[in-house]
mmCIF file of C-alpha atoms in Angstrom:
data_model
loop_
_atom_site.group_PDB
_atom_site.id
_atom_site.type_symbol
_atom_site.label_atom_id
_atom_site.label_comp_id
_atom_site.label_asym_id
_atom_site.label_seq_id
_atom_site.Cartn_x
_atom_site.Cartn_y
_atom_site.Cartn_z
ATOM 1 C CA MET A 41 37.678 48.017 133.072
ATOM 2 C CA THR A 42 36.730 51.627 133.830
ATOM 3 C CA GLU A 43 36.131 54.142 131.170
ATOM 4 C CA THR A 44 38.067 57.376 131.600
ATOM 5 C CA ARG A 45 38.014 60.732 130.027
ATOM 6 C CA SER A 46 40.728 63.103 128.664
ATOM 7 C CA VAL A 47 41.337 66.856 128.736
ATOM 8 C CA ALA A 48 43.035 68.030 125.495
ATOM 9 C CA VAL A 49 44.293 71.430 124.583
ATOM 10 C CA GLU A 50 45.865 72.196 121.243
ATOM 11 C CA ARG A 51 47.380 75.538 120.160
ATOM 12 C CA GLU A 52 49.444 76.831 117.211
ATOM 13 C CA ILE A 53 52.299 78.661 118.811
ATOM 14 C CA PRO A 54 54.645 81.013 116.795
ATOM 15 C CA HIS A 55 57.877 79.486 118.069
ATOM 16 C CA PRO A 56 59.815 76.547 116.788
ATOM 17 C CA PRO A 57 59.593 73.077 118.518
ATOM 18 C CA GLU A 58 63.097 73.265 120.087
ATOM 19 C CA LYS A 59 62.229 76.405 121.997
ATOM 20 C CA ILE A 60 59.004 75.050 123.221
ATOM 21 C CA TRP A 61 60.713 71.800 124.197
ATOM 22 C CA ARG A 62 63.050 73.788 126.372
ATOM 23 C CA ALA A 63 60.105 75.247 128.196
ATOM 24 C CA LEU A 64 58.617 71.865 128.709
ATOM 25 C CA THR A 65 61.773 70.198 130.094
ATOM 26 C CA GLN A 66 63.968 72.833 131.900
ATOM 27 C CA PRO A 67 62.941 72.980 135.636
ATOM 28 C CA HIS A 68 63.370 76.794 136.007
ATOM 29 C CA LEU A 69 61.140 77.328 132.883
ATOM 30 C CA ILE A 70 58.612 74.648 133.907
ATOM 31 C CA GLU A 71 58.316 76.492 137.262
ATOM 32 C CA GLU A 72 57.443 79.700 135.405
ATOM 33 C CA TRP A 73 54.398 78.416 133.612
ATOM 34 C CA LEU A 74 53.401 75.265 135.464
ATOM 35 C CA MET A 75 54.756 74.695 139.078
ATOM 36 C CA LYS A 76 57.951 74.299 141.078
ATOM 37 C CA ASN A 77 59.473 70.882 140.307
ATOM 38 C CA ASP A 78 62.499 68.666 140.256
ATOM 39 C CA PHE A 79 61.873 67.501 136.735
ATOM 40 C CA ASN A 80 64.703 65.725 134.764
ATOM 41 C CA PRO A 81 64.123 64.570 131.212
ATOM 42 C CA VAL A 82 64.944 60.887 131.820
ATOM 43 C CA VAL A 83 62.523 58.074 131.411
ATOM 44 C CA GLY A 84 61.754 56.575 134.855
ATOM 45 C CA HIS A 85 62.678 59.814 136.650
ATOM 46 C CA GLN A 86 60.373 60.389 139.537
ATOM 47 C CA PHE A 87 59.543 64.065 140.387
ATOM 48 C CA ASN A 88 57.113 66.298 142.092
ATOM 49 C CA LEU A 89 55.082 69.339 140.891
ATOM 50 C CA ARG A 90 54.495 71.566 143.860
ATOM 51 C CA GLY A 91 51.812 74.216 144.175
ATOM 52 C CA ASP A 92 52.470 77.483 146.122
ATOM 53 C CA TRP A 93 49.626 76.378 148.635
ATOM 54 C CA GLY A 94 51.406 73.234 149.954
ATOM 55 C CA GLY A 95 49.972 70.690 147.628
ATOM 56 C CA VAL A 96 52.140 68.321 145.564
ATOM 57 C CA LEU A 97 51.725 66.039 142.589
ATOM 58 C CA ASP A 98 53.514 62.765 142.165
ATOM 59 C CA CYS A 99 55.001 62.253 138.733
ATOM 60 C CA GLU A 100 57.211 59.952 136.653
ATOM 61 C CA VAL A 101 58.631 60.438 133.130
ATOM 62 C CA LEU A 102 57.212 57.849 130.800
ATOM 63 C CA ALA A 103 58.379 58.731 127.484
ATOM 64 C CA ILE A 104 60.724 61.378 125.852
ATOM 65 C CA GLU A 105 61.247 61.994 122.164
ATOM 66 C CA PRO A 106 63.266 65.214 122.034
ATOM 67 C CA ASN A 107 61.394 68.151 120.379
ATOM 68 C CA LYS A 108 58.602 65.854 119.583
ATOM 69 C CA ALA A 109 56.978 64.200 122.443
ATOM 70 C CA LEU A 110 56.899 64.098 126.274
ATOM 71 C CA SER A 111 54.746 62.032 128.583
ATOM 72 C CA TYR A 112 54.591 61.738 132.390
ATOM 73 C CA THR A 113 52.338 60.548 135.077
ATOM 74 C CA TRP A 114 50.317 63.253 137.015
ATOM 75 C CA ASN A 115 49.058 61.519 140.123
ATOM 76 C CA PHE A 116 47.483 62.833 143.268
ATOM 77 C CA ALA A 117 47.027 60.569 146.290
ATOM 78 C CA HIS A 118 44.030 61.196 148.472
ATOM 79 C CA ASP A 119 41.834 59.075 150.711
ATOM 80 C CA ASP A 120 38.702 60.350 148.960
ATOM 81 C CA ALA A 121 38.361 58.392 145.678
ATOM 82 C CA ALA A 122 36.852 61.487 144.077
ATOM 83 C CA TYR A 123 40.201 63.300 144.476
ATOM 84 C CA ASN A 124 42.624 60.334 144.116
ATOM 85 C CA LEU A 125 43.786 60.960 140.653
ATOM 86 C CA LYS A 126 45.973 58.721 138.438
ATOM 87 C CA SER A 127 46.491 60.447 135.156
ATOM 88 C CA VAL A 128 49.008 60.821 132.334
ATOM 89 C CA VAL A 129 49.977 64.031 130.627
ATOM 90 C CA THR A 130 51.337 63.856 127.090
ATOM 91 C CA PHE A 131 52.677 66.707 125.095
ATOM 92 C CA THR A 132 53.176 66.363 121.240
ATOM 93 C CA LEU A 133 54.903 68.964 119.176
ATOM 94 C CA THR A 134 54.366 69.173 115.433
ATOM 95 C CA PRO A 135 56.313 71.660 113.280
ATOM 96 C CA THR A 136 54.110 73.985 111.117
ATOM 97 C CA SER A 137 54.971 76.630 108.549
ATOM 98 C CA SER A 138 54.738 79.389 111.185
ATOM 99 C CA GLY A 139 55.812 77.536 114.340
ATOM 100 C CA THR A 140 54.489 74.597 116.367
ATOM 101 C CA LEU A 141 51.242 72.864 116.859
ATOM 102 C CA LEU A 142 51.411 71.940 120.577
ATOM 103 C CA ARG A 143 49.028 69.461 121.875
ATOM 104 C CA MET A 144 48.456 68.389 125.514
ATOM 105 C CA GLU A 145 46.415 65.466 126.640
ATOM 106 C CA GLN A 146 45.708 64.517 130.155
ATOM 107 C CA SER A 147 44.021 61.160 130.346
ATOM 108 C CA GLY A 148 42.708 59.104 133.177
ATOM 109 C CA PHE A 149 39.776 60.941 134.687
ATOM 110 C CA ARG A 150 37.172 58.636 136.006
ATOM 111 C CA PRO A 151 33.516 59.362 135.484
ATOM 112 C CA ASP A 152 33.080 60.248 139.126
ATOM 113 C CA GLN A 153 35.950 62.831 139.018
ATOM 114 C CA LYS A 154 33.865 65.678 137.576
ATOM 115 C CA GLN A 155 35.466 68.255 139.732
ATOM 116 C CA ALA A 156 39.037 67.211 138.899
ATOM 117 C CA PHE A 157 38.062 67.033 135.171
ATOM 118 C CA GLY A 158 36.555 70.470 135.275
ATOM 119 C CA GLY A 159 39.534 71.888 137.141
ATOM 120 C CA ALA A 160 41.933 70.462 134.626
ATOM 121 C CA GLN A 161 40.024 72.041 131.756
ATOM 122 C CA ALA A 162 40.333 75.391 133.455
ATOM 123 C CA GLY A 163 43.843 74.776 134.733
ATOM 124 C CA TRP A 164 45.424 73.886 131.381
ATOM 125 C CA GLN A 165 43.923 76.962 129.739
ATOM 126 C CA LYS A 166 45.807 79.054 132.427
ATOM 127 C CA PHE A 167 48.978 76.917 132.115
ATOM 128 C CA PHE A 168 48.977 77.312 128.252
ATOM 129 C CA ALA A 169 48.493 81.037 128.677
ATOM 130 C CA ASN A 170 51.451 81.179 131.057
ATOM 131 C CA LEU A 171 53.527 79.122 128.772
ATOM 132 C CA GLU A 172 52.970 81.444 125.865
ATOM 133 C CA GLN A 173 54.012 84.385 127.971
ATOM 134 C CA VAL A 174 57.268 82.594 129.013
ATOM 135 C CA LEU A 175 57.997 81.784 125.374
ATOM 136 C CA ALA A 176 57.367 85.460 124.341
ATOM 137 C CA ARG A 177 59.921 86.801 126.747
ATOM 138 C CA THR A 178 62.722 84.093 126.450
ATOM 139 C CA ASP A 179 65.121 83.516 123.580
ATOM 140 C CA MET B 224 57.852 69.832 170.970
ATOM 141 C CA THR B 225 58.656 71.077 167.388
ATOM 142 C CA GLU B 226 59.206 74.664 166.718
ATOM 143 C CA THR B 227 57.159 75.853 163.628
ATOM 144 C CA ARG B 228 57.226 78.957 161.534
ATOM 145 C CA SER B 229 54.362 81.230 160.234
ATOM 146 C CA VAL B 230 53.756 83.190 157.141
ATOM 147 C CA ALA B 231 52.006 86.386 157.707
ATOM 148 C CA VAL B 232 50.587 88.916 155.215
ATOM 149 C CA GLU B 233 49.034 92.175 156.326
ATOM 150 C CA ARG B 234 47.366 94.790 154.046
ATOM 151 C CA GLU B 235 45.412 97.930 154.395
ATOM 152 C CA ILE B 236 42.418 97.512 152.128
ATOM 153 C CA PRO B 237 40.078 100.327 151.128
ATOM 154 C CA HIS B 238 36.866 98.411 151.771
ATOM 155 C CA PRO B 239 34.861 97.857 154.994
ATOM 156 C CA PRO B 240 35.241 94.765 157.064
ATOM 157 C CA GLU B 241 31.819 93.488 156.190
ATOM 158 C CA LYS B 242 32.633 93.330 152.516
ATOM 159 C CA ILE B 243 35.950 91.607 152.991
ATOM 160 C CA TRP B 244 34.204 89.136 155.305
ATOM 161 C CA ARG B 245 31.801 88.129 152.594
ATOM 162 C CA ALA B 246 34.775 87.432 150.175
ATOM 163 C CA LEU B 247 36.468 85.408 152.926
ATOM 164 C CA THR B 248 33.263 83.310 153.684
ATOM 165 C CA GLN B 249 31.180 82.985 150.480
ATOM 166 C CA PRO B 250 32.076 79.954 148.482
ATOM 167 C CA HIS B 251 31.687 81.492 145.067
ATOM 168 C CA LEU B 252 33.756 84.461 146.016
ATOM 169 C CA ILE B 253 36.389 82.335 147.809
ATOM 170 C CA GLU B 254 36.681 80.453 144.527
ATOM 171 C CA GLU B 255 37.519 83.682 142.720
ATOM 172 C CA TRP B 256 40.491 84.622 144.812
ATOM 173 C CA LEU B 257 41.619 81.389 146.400
ATOM 174 C CA MET B 258 40.321 77.994 145.175
ATOM 175 C CA LYS B 259 37.263 76.005 144.446
ATOM 176 C CA ASN B 260 35.704 74.923 147.799
ATOM 177 C CA ASP B 261 32.758 73.718 149.847
ATOM 178 C CA PHE B 262 33.268 76.166 152.667
ATOM 179 C CA ASN B 263 30.564 76.859 155.212
ATOM 180 C CA PRO B 264 31.103 79.391 157.958
ATOM 181 C CA VAL B 265 30.244 76.934 160.833
ATOM 182 C CA VAL B 266 32.770 75.969 163.498
ATOM 183 C CA GLY B 267 33.598 72.226 162.896
ATOM 184 C CA HIS B 268 32.718 72.246 159.264
ATOM 185 C CA GLN B 269 35.076 70.104 157.179
ATOM 186 C CA PHE B 270 35.729 71.290 153.689
ATOM 187 C CA ASN B 271 38.225 71.026 150.807
ATOM 188 C CA LEU B 272 40.156 73.600 148.842
ATOM 189 C CA ARG B 273 40.641 72.292 145.420
ATOM 190 C CA GLY B 274 43.359 73.351 142.929
ATOM 191 C CA ASP B 275 42.800 73.307 139.244
ATOM 192 C CA TRP B 276 45.609 70.823 138.785
ATOM 193 C CA GLY B 277 43.853 68.028 140.665
ATOM 194 C CA GLY B 278 45.277 68.683 144.183
ATOM 195 C CA VAL B 279 43.190 69.236 147.208
ATOM 196 C CA LEU B 280 43.620 70.565 150.851
ATOM 197 C CA ASP B 281 41.737 69.189 153.832
ATOM 198 C CA CYS B 282 40.305 71.920 156.061
ATOM 199 C CA GLU B 283 38.182 72.405 159.131
ATOM 200 C CA VAL B 284 36.684 75.643 160.465
ATOM 201 C CA LEU B 285 38.168 76.356 163.924
ATOM 202 C CA ALA B 286 36.874 79.802 164.841
ATOM 203 C CA ILE B 287 34.480 82.439 163.425
ATOM 204 C CA GLU B 288 33.772 85.886 164.735
ATOM 205 C CA PRO B 289 31.753 87.642 162.036
ATOM 206 C CA ASN B 290 33.562 90.623 160.370
ATOM 207 C CA LYS B 291 36.528 90.222 162.682
ATOM 208 C CA ALA B 292 38.211 86.709 162.645
ATOM 209 C CA LEU B 293 38.104 83.592 160.825
ATOM 210 C CA SER B 294 40.453 80.511 161.425
ATOM 211 C CA TYR B 295 40.514 77.165 159.644
ATOM 212 C CA THR B 296 43.015 74.221 159.345
ATOM 213 C CA TRP B 297 44.839 73.923 155.991
ATOM 214 C CA ASN B 298 46.185 70.403 155.887
ATOM 215 C CA PHE B 299 47.917 68.465 153.191
ATOM 216 C CA ALA B 300 48.448 64.747 153.603
ATOM 217 C CA HIS B 301 51.394 63.200 151.825
ATOM 218 C CA ASP B 302 53.632 60.245 152.501
ATOM 219 C CA ASP B 303 56.832 62.428 152.201
ATOM 220 C CA ALA B 304 57.149 64.266 155.496
ATOM 221 C CA ALA B 305 58.467 67.418 153.774
ATOM 222 C CA TYR B 306 55.184 67.743 152.030
ATOM 223 C CA ASN B 307 52.822 66.553 154.885
ATOM 224 C CA LEU B 308 51.593 69.874 156.062
ATOM 225 C CA LYS B 309 49.374 70.587 159.079
ATOM 226 C CA SER B 310 48.777 74.283 159.363
ATOM 227 C CA VAL B 311 46.253 76.810 160.494
ATOM 228 C CA VAL B 312 45.184 79.865 158.529
ATOM 229 C CA THR B 313 43.856 82.834 160.532
ATOM 230 C CA PHE B 314 42.385 86.032 159.076
ATOM 231 C CA THR B 315 41.839 89.068 161.346
ATOM 232 C CA LEU B 316 40.029 92.169 160.248
ATOM 233 C CA THR B 317 40.483 95.514 161.999
ATOM 234 C CA PRO B 318 38.535 98.562 160.855
ATOM 235 C CA THR B 319 40.558 101.658 160.029
ATOM 236 C CA SER B 320 39.674 105.190 159.102
ATOM 237 C CA SER B 321 39.916 104.276 155.378
ATOM 238 C CA GLY B 322 38.900 100.682 155.231
ATOM 239 C CA THR B 323 40.307 97.562 156.889
ATOM 240 C CA LEU B 324 43.503 96.162 157.986
ATOM 241 C CA LEU B 325 43.508 92.541 156.886
ATOM 242 C CA ARG B 326 45.923 90.082 158.358
ATOM 243 C CA MET B 327 46.565 86.515 157.405
ATOM 244 C CA GLU B 328 48.791 84.238 159.413
ATOM 245 C CA GLN B 329 49.453 80.679 158.331
ATOM 246 C CA SER B 330 51.142 78.717 161.160
ATOM 247 C CA GLY B 331 52.494 75.217 161.380
ATOM 248 C CA PHE B 332 55.459 74.937 158.973
ATOM 249 C CA ARG B 333 58.143 72.723 160.385
ATOM 250 C CA PRO B 334 61.778 73.713 159.856
ATOM 251 C CA ASP B 335 62.201 70.950 157.240
ATOM 252 C CA GLN B 336 59.358 72.335 155.141
ATOM 253 C CA LYS B 337 61.265 75.092 153.485
ATOM 254 C CA GLN B 338 59.661 74.484 150.133
ATOM 255 C CA ALA B 339 56.215 74.654 151.460
ATOM 256 C CA PHE B 340 57.058 77.684 153.560
ATOM 257 C CA GLY B 341 58.525 79.483 150.502
ATOM 258 C CA GLY B 342 55.592 78.447 148.405
ATOM 259 C CA ALA B 343 53.220 79.790 150.895
ATOM 260 C CA GLN B 344 54.954 83.154 150.967
ATOM 261 C CA ALA B 345 54.679 83.465 147.219
ATOM 262 C CA GLY B 346 51.195 81.995 147.184
ATOM 263 C CA TRP B 347 49.692 84.505 149.699
ATOM 264 C CA GLN B 348 50.968 87.363 147.808
ATOM 265 C CA LYS B 349 49.116 86.100 144.758
ATOM 266 C CA PHE B 350 46.031 85.226 146.774
ATOM 267 C CA PHE B 351 45.841 88.760 148.298
ATOM 268 C CA ALA B 352 46.305 90.330 144.887
ATOM 269 C CA ASN B 353 43.432 88.167 143.591
ATOM 270 C CA LEU B 354 41.326 89.145 146.641
ATOM 271 C CA GLU B 355 41.808 92.889 146.099
ATOM 272 C CA GLN B 356 40.784 92.371 142.474
ATOM 273 C CA VAL B 357 37.609 90.573 143.560
ATOM 274 C CA LEU B 358 36.792 93.358 146.069
ATOM 275 C CA ALA B 359 37.365 96.015 143.458
ATOM 276 C CA ARG B 360 34.785 94.542 141.100
ATOM 277 C CA THR B 361 32.052 93.438 143.551
ATOM 278 C CA ASP B 362 29.625 95.517 145.650
#
């Protein structure tokens, strides 16, 4: 058994869960804050997240609870073990008096994957900032 | 023989070639406008460019002419041929009366790699915008 680490980001967002859910599950909105994709909100659906620089992640939808929770794999295949990532991203949405508490946890970083772990910490800050901008300018 | 396409971006930048060369070849500066990396300006040096989301590119320095030209491979290994990219990035710097004409060409996109090609077109616009910001705030 290998111990793994998680990156978690949690933010209070002044929009209802239904609106955030759309941004998390509609491909054209996902593209705006995360990456190009062929996401489909169906358990077992396999999809890719594609970076503008030619890289691609292999993903599969694991769990969906509309407006409440979404989970998918976030895998990156590479010959070098330090870069070969098998992780799971889980979003949970909790309604609050003023909007939604959105939590993201990415689990599965092995202790020898410090660079990927540090990258994810920085990356999710950017992705969340992008997401809040998308939410601010959409209905 | 397979026909391939290139993405090219060319900009007049109000900084001398020597300054732009540093931003293209010093790892801590490359990280600011492109990606995390272990670049070293030595022909044959193999390095990685690493995205914040866990992805990584495999690169090798092909040619260096200080303050004038830099070329390296920009490869991405993937089982799906549409994503398996073998490309070469070449920067050329030409002094002008007010600064430098910087040209980047990324060659090697096969006709079936429309997504990677489109991504690179968008990506290099962003990378160049980042680069100009880095140049504006450094000596």
